[in-house]
Amino acid sequence: MRHPESPESDPTDPVNFDEVFAELPLLHPTPRSWAELAAARLPEFLADHAICEQQVAMYALSLAGYYPDDAELVERAAALAAEEVQHFRRVVAILRKRGWPLGARRKNVWAQSLRARIVLGREPWTKVDRLLFGAMIEARSCERFTRLLEVVGDPEVAHLLADLGPAERRHWKLFYRLASRDTDEEALAARFREWRELEAELARGLGISPAVHG
Ligand SMILES: [Fe+2]
Ligand SMILES: [Fe+2]
């Protein structure tokens, strides 16, 4: 059995994309052709991946800044940020060892389009939106890592993906649970459905660049 959070996770364990996908809140699966593209262009994929980890760490910390009175959120967001920083460091270490550039911040149209849907100034729903946005980021990242793990031949990158996929799966659930504290279940599910549909609409036009969300 794989121990997802340990460095001993075995990337040769068969990964069943369909099983992982079925448990994610996603409505559109990434085509396998995206994974083949990313596997063929690992320097670009990893440089982008590093930035994604950095961005999600900063986003988690920003949540603690928006809601300083929510002790549970502050604690969870800080712990999540620390974990994402570890992910960032792992990716950076691989890039550095190989002499591959980290690269600068780049436009992530998918994430920007999603984030623009957060409706400001109507708490508690703004907080819910911010958390559901986080849930979508984590869920799609988990899905992409799982997709790539199916085809990647590079053992070091396979290890990385085998560890990070399950971590991001845990994270989307955490974001969703945090969102569920201030709302009733049905209203939350309805709002999340809107997020999921929007995300799927965006994702349908993607899968064409070697970026994590490209
Ligand atoms: Fe991460
Ligand atoms: Fe994450």
Coordinates of N, CA and C and ligand atoms in Angstrom, one line a residue:
M1 N 0.8 -1.2 0.0 CA 0.0 0.0 0.0 C 0.9 1.3 0.0
R2 N 0.5 2.2 -0.7 CA 1.2 3.5 -0.8 C 1.0 4.3 0.4
H3 N 2.1 4.9 0.9 CA 1.9 5.9 2.0 C 2.2 7.3 1.4
P4 N 1.1 7.9 1.1 CA 1.2 9.1 0.2 C 2.1 10.2 0.7
E5 N 2.2 10.4 2.0 CA 2.9 11.5 2.5 C 4.4 11.2 2.8
S6 N 4.8 10.0 2.6 CA 6.1 9.6 3.0 C 7.0 9.6 1.7
P7 N 8.3 9.9 1.9 CA 9.2 9.8 0.7 C 9.3 8.4 0.1
E8 N 8.7 7.4 0.9 CA 8.8 6.0 0.4 C 7.7 5.7 -0.6
S9 N 6.8 6.6 -0.9 CA 5.8 6.3 -1.8 C 6.4 5.7 -3.1
D10 N 5.7 4.7 -3.5 CA 6.3 4.0 -4.7 C 5.6 4.4 -6.0
P11 N 6.3 5.1 -6.8 CA 5.7 5.6 -8.0 C 5.4 4.5 -9.0
T12 N 5.9 3.3 -8.7 CA 5.6 2.2 -9.6 C 4.3 1.6 -9.3
D13 N 3.7 1.9 -8.1 CA 2.4 1.5 -7.8 C 1.5 2.0 -9.0
P14 N 0.6 1.1 -9.5 CA -0.2 1.6 -10.6 C -1.2 2.7 -10.0
V15 N -1.3 3.7 -10.8 CA -2.2 4.8 -10.4 C -3.4 4.7 -11.3
N16 N -4.6 4.7 -10.7 CA -5.8 4.6 -11.5 C -6.4 6.0 -11.6
F17 N -6.2 6.6 -12.7 CA -6.7 8.0 -12.9 C -8.2 8.0 -12.7
D18 N -8.9 7.1 -13.3 CA -10.4 7.1 -13.2 C -10.9 7.1 -11.8
E19 N -10.2 6.2 -11.0 CA -10.6 6.1 -9.6 C -10.4 7.4 -8.8
V20 N -9.2 8.1 -9.1 CA -8.9 9.3 -8.4 C -9.9 10.4 -8.9
F21 N -10.1 10.4 -10.2 CA -11.0 11.5 -10.8 C -12.4 11.4 -10.2
A22 N -12.9 10.1 -10.1 CA -14.3 9.9 -9.6 C -14.5 10.5 -8.2
E23 N -13.4 10.7 -7.4 CA -13.6 11.2 -6.1 C -13.3 12.7 -6.0
L24 N -13.0 13.3 -7.2 CA -12.7 14.8 -7.2 C -14.0 15.5 -7.6
P25 N -14.1 16.8 -7.2 CA -15.3 17.5 -7.6 C -15.2 18.1 -9.0
L26 N -14.6 17.4 -9.9 CA -14.3 18.0 -11.2 C -15.3 17.4 -12.2
L27 N -15.7 18.2 -13.2 CA -16.7 17.7 -14.2 C -16.1 17.5 -15.6
H28 N -14.8 17.8 -15.7 CA -14.1 17.6 -17.0 C -12.7 17.0 -16.8
P29 N -12.5 15.8 -17.3 CA -11.2 15.2 -17.1 C -10.2 15.7 -18.1
T30 N -9.0 16.0 -17.6 CA -7.9 16.4 -18.5 C -7.5 15.3 -19.5
P31 N -7.4 15.6 -20.7 CA -7.0 14.5 -21.7 C -5.6 14.0 -21.4
R32 N -5.4 12.7 -21.7 CA -4.1 12.1 -21.6 C -3.1 12.8 -22.4
S33 N -3.5 13.4 -23.5 CA -2.5 14.1 -24.4 C -1.8 15.3 -23.7
W34 N -2.5 15.9 -22.7 CA -1.9 16.9 -21.9 C -0.7 16.3 -21.1
A35 N -0.9 15.1 -20.5 CA 0.2 14.5 -19.7 C 1.4 14.2 -20.6
E36 N 1.1 13.7 -21.8 CA 2.2 13.4 -22.8 C 3.0 14.6 -23.1
L37 N 2.3 15.7 -23.3 CA 2.9 17.0 -23.6 C 3.8 17.5 -22.4
A38 N 3.2 17.4 -21.2 CA 3.9 17.9 -20.0 C 5.1 16.9 -19.7
A39 N 5.0 15.6 -19.9 CA 6.1 14.7 -19.7 C 7.2 14.9 -20.7
A40 N 6.9 15.4 -21.9 CA 7.9 15.7 -22.9 C 8.6 17.0 -22.7
R41 N 8.0 17.8 -21.8 CA 8.5 19.2 -21.6 C 8.6 19.4 -20.1
L42 N 9.3 18.5 -19.4 CA 9.4 18.6 -17.9 C 10.0 19.9 -17.4
P43 N 11.0 20.4 -18.1 CA 11.6 21.7 -17.5 C 10.5 22.8 -17.4
E44 N 9.7 22.9 -18.4 CA 8.6 23.9 -18.4 C 7.5 23.5 -17.3
F45 N 7.2 22.3 -17.3 CA 6.2 21.8 -16.4 C 6.6 22.1 -14.9
L46 N 7.8 21.7 -14.6 CA 8.3 21.9 -13.2 C 8.5 23.3 -12.8
A47 N 8.9 24.1 -13.8 CA 9.1 25.6 -13.4 C 7.7 26.2 -13.1
D48 N 6.7 25.8 -13.9 CA 5.4 26.3 -13.6 C 4.8 25.7 -12.3
H49 N 5.1 24.4 -12.1 CA 4.6 23.7 -10.9 C 5.2 24.4 -9.7
A50 N 6.4 24.8 -9.7 CA 7.0 25.5 -8.5 C 6.3 26.7 -8.2
I51 N 5.9 27.5 -9.3 CA 5.2 28.8 -9.0 C 3.8 28.5 -8.5
C52 N 3.2 27.4 -9.0 CA 1.8 27.1 -8.4 C 1.9 26.8 -6.9
E53 N 2.9 26.1 -6.5 CA 3.1 25.8 -5.1 C 3.3 27.1 -4.3
Q54 N 4.1 27.9 -4.8 CA 4.4 29.2 -4.2 C 3.1 30.0 -4.1
Q55 N 2.4 30.1 -5.2 CA 1.2 30.9 -5.2 C 0.1 30.4 -4.2
V56 N 0.0 29.1 -4.1 CA -1.1 28.6 -3.2 C -0.7 28.8 -1.7
A57 N 0.6 28.7 -1.5 CA 1.1 29.0 -0.1 C 0.8 30.5 0.2
M58 N 1.0 31.4 -0.7 CA 0.7 32.8 -0.4 C -0.8 33.0 -0.3
Y59 N -1.6 32.3 -1.1 CA -3.0 32.4 -1.1 C -3.6 32.0 0.3
A60 N -3.0 30.8 0.8 CA -3.4 30.3 2.1 C -3.1 31.4 3.2
L61 N -2.0 32.0 3.1 CA -1.6 33.0 4.1 C -2.5 34.2 4.0
S62 N -2.9 34.5 2.8 CA -3.8 35.7 2.6 C -5.1 35.5 3.3
L63 N -5.6 34.2 3.3 CA -6.9 33.9 4.0 C -6.8 34.2 5.5
A64 N -5.6 33.8 6.1 CA -5.4 34.1 7.5 C -5.4 35.6 7.7
G65 N -5.0 36.4 6.7 CA -5.0 37.8 6.8 C -6.4 38.4 6.7
Y66 N -7.2 37.8 5.8 CA -8.6 38.3 5.7 C -9.5 38.0 6.9
Y67 N -9.2 36.8 7.5 CA -10.1 36.4 8.6 C -9.3 36.1 9.9
P68 N -8.7 37.1 10.5 CA -7.8 36.9 11.7 C -8.6 36.4 12.9
D69 N -10.0 36.7 12.9 CA -10.8 36.2 14.1 C -11.2 34.8 14.0
D70 N -11.0 34.2 12.8 CA -11.4 32.8 12.7 C -10.2 31.9 13.0
A71 N -10.1 31.5 14.3 CA -8.9 30.8 14.8 C -8.6 29.5 14.0
E72 N -9.7 28.8 13.8 CA -9.5 27.5 13.1 C -8.9 27.8 11.7
L73 N -9.5 28.7 11.0 CA -9.1 29.0 9.6 C -7.6 29.5 9.6
V74 N -7.3 30.4 10.6 CA -5.9 30.9 10.7 C -4.9 29.7 10.9
E75 N -5.2 28.8 11.8 CA -4.4 27.7 12.1 C -4.2 26.8 10.9
R76 N -5.4 26.4 10.3 CA -5.3 25.5 9.1 C -4.7 26.1 7.9
A77 N -4.9 27.4 7.7 CA -4.3 28.1 6.5 C -2.8 28.2 6.7
A78 N -2.4 28.5 7.9 CA -0.9 28.6 8.2 C -0.3 27.2 8.0
A79 N -0.9 26.2 8.5 CA -0.3 24.8 8.3 C -0.3 24.4 6.8
L80 N -1.4 24.8 6.1 CA -1.4 24.5 4.7 C -0.3 25.3 3.9
A81 N -0.1 26.5 4.3 CA 0.9 27.3 3.6 C 2.3 26.7 3.9
A82 N 2.5 26.2 5.1 CA 3.8 25.6 5.4 C 4.0 24.4 4.6
E83 N 2.9 23.6 4.4 CA 3.0 22.4 3.6 C 3.3 22.7 2.1
E84 N 2.7 23.8 1.6 CA 2.9 24.2 0.2 C 4.3 24.7 0.0
V85 N 4.8 25.4 1.0 CA 6.2 25.8 1.0 C 7.1 24.6 0.8
Q86 N 6.8 23.6 1.6 CA 7.6 22.3 1.4 C 7.5 21.8 0.0
H87 N 6.3 21.8 -0.6 CA 6.2 21.4 -2.0 C 7.0 22.2 -2.9
F88 N 6.9 23.5 -2.7 CA 7.7 24.5 -3.5 C 9.2 24.1 -3.4
R89 N 9.7 23.9 -2.2 CA 11.1 23.6 -2.0 C 11.5 22.3 -2.7
R90 N 10.6 21.3 -2.7 CA 10.9 20.0 -3.3 C 11.1 20.3 -4.8
V91 N 10.2 21.0 -5.4 CA 10.2 21.2 -6.9 C 11.5 22.1 -7.2
V92 N 11.7 23.1 -6.4 CA 12.9 24.0 -6.6 C 14.2 23.1 -6.6
A93 N 14.2 22.2 -5.6 CA 15.4 21.4 -5.4 C 15.7 20.6 -6.7
I94 N 14.6 20.0 -7.3 CA 14.8 19.2 -8.5 C 15.3 20.1 -9.7
L95 N 14.7 21.3 -9.8 CA 15.1 22.2 -10.8 C 16.6 22.6 -10.7
R96 N 16.9 22.9 -9.5 CA 18.3 23.4 -9.2 C 19.3 22.3 -9.5
K97 N 19.0 21.1 -9.1 CA 19.9 19.9 -9.3 C 20.1 19.7 -10.8
R98 N 19.1 19.9 -11.5 CA 19.2 19.7 -13.0 C 19.7 20.9 -13.8
G99 N 19.8 22.0 -13.1 CA 20.2 23.2 -13.8 C 19.1 23.8 -14.7
W100 N 17.9 23.5 -14.3 CA 16.7 24.0 -15.0 C 16.2 25.3 -14.4
P101 N 15.9 26.3 -15.1 CA 15.5 27.6 -14.5 C 14.1 27.5 -13.8
L102 N 14.0 28.3 -12.7 CA 12.8 28.4 -12.0 C 11.7 29.2 -12.8
G103 N 12.2 30.2 -13.4 CA 11.2 31.0 -14.2 C 10.5 32.0 -13.4
A104 N 10.0 33.0 -14.0 CA 9.3 34.1 -13.3 C 7.8 33.8 -13.2
R105 N 7.1 34.6 -12.5 CA 5.6 34.5 -12.5 C 5.1 34.6 -13.9
R106 N 4.1 33.9 -14.1 CA 3.4 33.9 -15.5 C 1.9 34.0 -15.3
K107 N 1.3 34.4 -16.4 CA -0.2 34.5 -16.4 C -0.8 33.1 -16.2
N108 N -1.7 32.9 -15.3 CA -2.4 31.7 -15.1 C -3.9 32.0 -15.4
V109 N -4.3 32.0 -16.7 CA -5.6 32.4 -17.1 C -6.7 31.7 -16.4
W110 N -6.5 30.4 -16.2 CA -7.5 29.5 -15.6 C -7.7 30.0 -14.1
A111 N -6.6 30.2 -13.4 CA -6.8 30.6 -12.0 C -7.3 32.0 -11.9
Q112 N -6.9 32.9 -12.8 CA -7.4 34.3 -12.7 C -8.8 34.4 -13.0
S113 N -9.3 33.5 -14.0 CA -10.7 33.6 -14.4 C -11.5 33.0 -13.2
L114 N -11.0 32.0 -12.6 CA -11.8 31.5 -11.4 C -11.8 32.5 -10.3
R115 N -10.7 33.1 -10.0 CA -10.6 34.0 -8.9 C -11.5 35.2 -9.0
A116 N -11.7 35.6 -10.3 CA -12.6 36.8 -10.6 C -14.0 36.5 -10.2
R117 N -14.3 35.2 -10.0 CA -15.7 34.9 -9.6 C -16.0 35.0 -8.1
I118 N -15.0 35.3 -7.3 CA -15.2 35.4 -5.9 C -16.0 36.7 -5.7
V119 N -17.2 36.6 -5.1 CA -18.0 37.8 -5.0 C -17.7 38.5 -3.7
L120 N -17.2 39.7 -3.7 CA -16.7 40.4 -2.6 C -17.8 41.1 -1.8
G121 N -17.6 41.3 -0.5 CA -18.5 42.1 0.3 C -19.9 41.5 0.6
R122 N -19.9 40.2 0.7 CA -21.2 39.6 1.1 C -21.0 38.4 2.0
E123 N -20.3 38.7 3.1 CA -20.0 37.6 4.1 C -21.3 37.0 4.6
P124 N -21.4 35.7 4.9 CA -20.2 34.8 4.9 C -19.9 34.2 3.6
W125 N -20.6 34.7 2.5 CA -20.4 34.0 1.2 C -19.1 34.4 0.5
T126 N -18.6 35.5 0.9 CA -17.3 35.9 0.3 C -16.2 34.9 0.8
K127 N -16.3 34.6 2.1 CA -15.4 33.6 2.7 C -15.6 32.3 2.1
V128 N -16.8 31.9 1.9 CA -17.2 30.6 1.3 C -16.5 30.6 -0.1
D129 N -16.7 31.6 -0.9 CA -16.2 31.7 -2.3 C -14.7 31.5 -2.2
R130 N -14.0 32.2 -1.3 CA -12.6 32.2 -1.2 C -12.1 30.8 -0.9
L131 N -12.9 30.1 -0.1 CA -12.5 28.7 0.2 C -12.8 27.7 -0.9
L132 N -13.9 28.0 -1.6 CA -14.2 27.1 -2.7 C -13.3 27.3 -3.9
F133 N -12.8 28.5 -4.1 CA -11.8 28.8 -5.1 C -10.5 27.9 -4.7
G134 N -10.1 27.9 -3.5 CA -9.0 27.1 -3.0 C -9.3 25.6 -3.3
A135 N -10.5 25.2 -3.0 CA -10.8 23.8 -3.3 C -10.7 23.4 -4.7
M136 N -11.1 24.3 -5.6 CA -11.0 24.0 -7.1 C -9.5 23.9 -7.5
I137 N -8.7 24.9 -7.0 CA -7.2 24.9 -7.3 C -6.6 23.5 -6.9
E138 N -6.9 23.1 -5.6 CA -6.3 21.9 -5.1 C -6.8 20.7 -5.9
A139 N -8.1 20.7 -6.2 CA -8.7 19.5 -6.9 C -8.1 19.3 -8.3
R140 N -8.0 20.4 -9.0 CA -7.5 20.3 -10.4 C -6.0 20.0 -10.3
S141 N -5.3 20.5 -9.3 CA -3.8 20.2 -9.2 C -3.7 18.7 -9.0
C142 N -4.5 18.1 -8.0 CA -4.4 16.7 -7.8 C -4.7 15.9 -9.0
E143 N -5.7 16.3 -9.8 CA -6.0 15.6 -11.0 C -4.9 15.7 -12.0
R144 N -4.3 16.8 -12.2 CA -3.2 17.0 -13.2 C -2.0 16.1 -12.8
F145 N -1.7 16.1 -11.5 CA -0.5 15.3 -11.0 C -0.8 13.8 -11.2
T146 N -2.0 13.4 -11.0 CA -2.4 12.0 -11.2 C -2.3 11.7 -12.7
R147 N -2.8 12.6 -13.5 CA -2.7 12.3 -15.0 C -1.3 12.2 -15.5
L148 N -0.5 13.1 -15.0 CA 1.0 13.1 -15.4 C 1.7 11.8 -14.9
L149 N 1.3 11.4 -13.6 CA 2.0 10.3 -13.0 C 1.7 9.0 -13.9
E150 N 0.6 9.0 -14.6 CA 0.3 7.8 -15.5 C 1.4 7.6 -16.6
V151 N 1.9 8.7 -17.0 CA 2.8 8.6 -18.2 C 4.2 9.0 -18.0
V152 N 4.5 9.7 -16.9 CA 5.9 10.2 -16.8 C 6.9 9.1 -16.5
G153 N 8.0 9.1 -17.2 CA 9.0 8.1 -17.1 C 10.1 8.4 -16.2
D154 N 10.2 9.7 -15.7 CA 11.3 10.2 -14.9 C 11.0 9.8 -13.4
P155 N 11.8 8.9 -12.8 CA 11.5 8.4 -11.5 C 11.4 9.4 -10.4
E156 N 12.3 10.4 -10.5 CA 12.3 11.5 -9.4 C 11.0 12.3 -9.5
V157 N 10.6 12.6 -10.7 CA 9.4 13.4 -10.9 C 8.2 12.5 -10.5
A158 N 8.2 11.3 -10.8 CA 7.1 10.3 -10.5 C 7.0 10.3 -8.9
H159 N 8.1 10.2 -8.2 CA 8.0 10.2 -6.8 C 7.3 11.5 -6.2
L160 N 7.8 12.6 -6.8 CA 7.2 13.9 -6.4 C 5.7 13.9 -6.6
L161 N 5.2 13.5 -7.8 CA 3.8 13.5 -8.1 C 3.0 12.5 -7.3
A162 N 3.7 11.4 -7.0 CA 3.0 10.3 -6.1 C 2.8 10.9 -4.7
D163 N 3.7 11.7 -4.3 CA 3.5 12.3 -2.9 C 2.5 13.5 -3.0
L164 N 2.6 14.3 -4.0 CA 1.8 15.6 -4.0 C 0.3 15.4 -4.4
G165 N 0.1 14.4 -5.3 CA -1.3 14.2 -5.7 C -2.2 14.0 -4.5
P166 N -1.9 13.0 -3.6 CA -2.7 12.8 -2.4 C -2.8 14.0 -1.5
A167 N -1.7 14.7 -1.4 CA -1.7 15.9 -0.5 C -2.7 16.9 -1.0
E168 N -2.7 17.2 -2.3 CA -3.7 18.2 -2.9 C -5.1 17.6 -2.8
R169 N -5.3 16.3 -2.8 CA -6.6 15.8 -2.6 C -7.1 16.1 -1.2
R170 N -6.2 15.9 -0.2 CA -6.5 16.2 1.2 C -6.9 17.7 1.3
H171 N -6.2 18.5 0.5 CA -6.3 20.0 0.7 C -7.7 20.5 0.1
W172 N -8.1 19.9 -1.0 CA -9.4 20.4 -1.5 C -10.5 20.1 -0.5
K173 N -10.4 18.9 0.2 CA -11.4 18.5 1.2 C -11.4 19.4 2.4
L174 N -10.1 19.8 2.8 CA -10.0 20.8 3.9 C -10.7 22.1 3.6
F175 N -10.4 22.7 2.4 CA -11.0 23.9 2.0 C -12.6 23.8 2.0
Y176 N -13.1 22.7 1.5 CA -14.5 22.5 1.5 C -15.1 22.4 2.9
R177 N -14.4 21.6 3.7 CA -14.9 21.5 5.1 C -14.9 22.9 5.8
L178 N -13.9 23.6 5.6 CA -13.8 25.0 6.2 C -15.0 25.8 5.7
A179 N -15.3 25.7 4.4 CA -16.4 26.5 3.9 C -17.8 26.0 4.5
S180 N -17.8 24.8 4.9 CA -19.1 24.2 5.4 C -19.5 24.7 6.8
R181 N -18.6 25.4 7.4 CA -18.9 25.7 8.8 C -19.9 26.8 9.0
D182 N -20.0 27.7 8.0 CA -20.9 28.9 8.2 C -22.1 28.8 7.3
T183 N -22.4 27.7 6.6 CA -23.5 27.7 5.7 C -24.2 26.4 5.8
D184 N -25.4 26.4 5.3 CA -26.1 25.1 5.3 C -25.7 24.3 4.1
E185 N -25.8 23.0 4.3 CA -25.2 22.0 3.4 C -25.7 22.2 2.0
E186 N -27.0 22.3 1.8 CA -27.6 22.4 0.5 C -27.1 23.7 -0.2
A187 N -27.1 24.8 0.5 CA -26.7 26.1 -0.2 C -25.3 26.0 -0.6
L188 N -24.5 25.4 0.3 CA -23.0 25.2 0.0 C -22.8 24.4 -1.3
A189 N -23.6 23.2 -1.3 CA -23.4 22.3 -2.5 C -23.9 23.0 -3.7
A190 N -24.9 23.9 -3.6 CA -25.4 24.6 -4.8 C -24.3 25.6 -5.3
R191 N -23.7 26.3 -4.3 CA -22.7 27.3 -4.7 C -21.5 26.6 -5.3
F192 N -21.1 25.4 -4.7 CA -20.0 24.7 -5.2 C -20.3 24.1 -6.6
R193 N -21.5 23.8 -6.9 CA -21.9 23.3 -8.2 C -21.6 24.4 -9.2
E194 N -21.9 25.6 -8.9 CA -21.6 26.7 -9.8 C -20.1 26.9 -10.0
W195 N -19.3 26.7 -9.0 CA -17.8 26.7 -9.1 C -17.3 25.6 -10.0
R196 N -17.9 24.4 -9.8 CA -17.5 23.2 -10.5 C -17.8 23.4 -12.0
E197 N -19.0 24.0 -12.3 CA -19.4 24.1 -13.7 C -18.5 25.2 -14.4
L198 N -18.2 26.3 -13.7 CA -17.4 27.3 -14.2 C -16.0 26.7 -14.5
E199 N -15.5 26.0 -13.6 CA -14.1 25.4 -13.7 C -14.1 24.5 -14.9
A200 N -15.1 23.6 -15.0 CA -15.2 22.7 -16.2 C -15.2 23.4 -17.5
E201 N -16.0 24.5 -17.5 CA -16.1 25.3 -18.7 C -14.7 25.8 -19.1
L202 N -13.9 26.3 -18.1 CA -12.6 26.8 -18.4 C -11.7 25.7 -18.8
A203 N -11.8 24.5 -18.1 CA -10.9 23.4 -18.3 C -11.1 22.8 -19.7
R204 N -12.3 22.9 -20.3 CA -12.5 22.3 -21.6 C -11.6 23.0 -22.7
G205 N -11.2 24.2 -22.5 CA -10.4 24.9 -23.4 C -8.9 24.6 -23.2
L206 N -8.6 23.8 -22.1 CA -7.2 23.7 -21.7 C -6.6 22.3 -22.1
G207 N -5.5 22.0 -21.5 CA -4.8 20.7 -21.8 C -3.9 20.8 -23.0
I208 N -3.5 22.1 -23.3 CA -2.8 22.3 -24.6 C -1.4 23.0 -24.3
S209 N -1.1 23.1 -23.0 CA 0.3 23.6 -22.7 C 0.8 22.8 -21.6
P210 N 2.2 22.8 -21.4 CA 2.7 21.9 -20.4 C 2.7 22.5 -19.0
A211 N 1.8 23.5 -18.7 CA 1.7 24.1 -17.4 C 0.7 23.3 -16.6
V212 N 0.8 23.4 -15.2 CA 0.0 22.6 -14.3 C -1.5 22.9 -14.6
H213 N -1.8 24.2 -14.9 CA -3.2 24.5 -15.2 C -3.4 25.0 -16.6
G214 N -2.5 24.6 -17.5 CA -2.5 25.1 -18.9 C -3.2 24.2 -19.8
Ligands
FE1 FE 1.0 21.7 -3.1
FE2 FE -2.3 21.9 -1.9

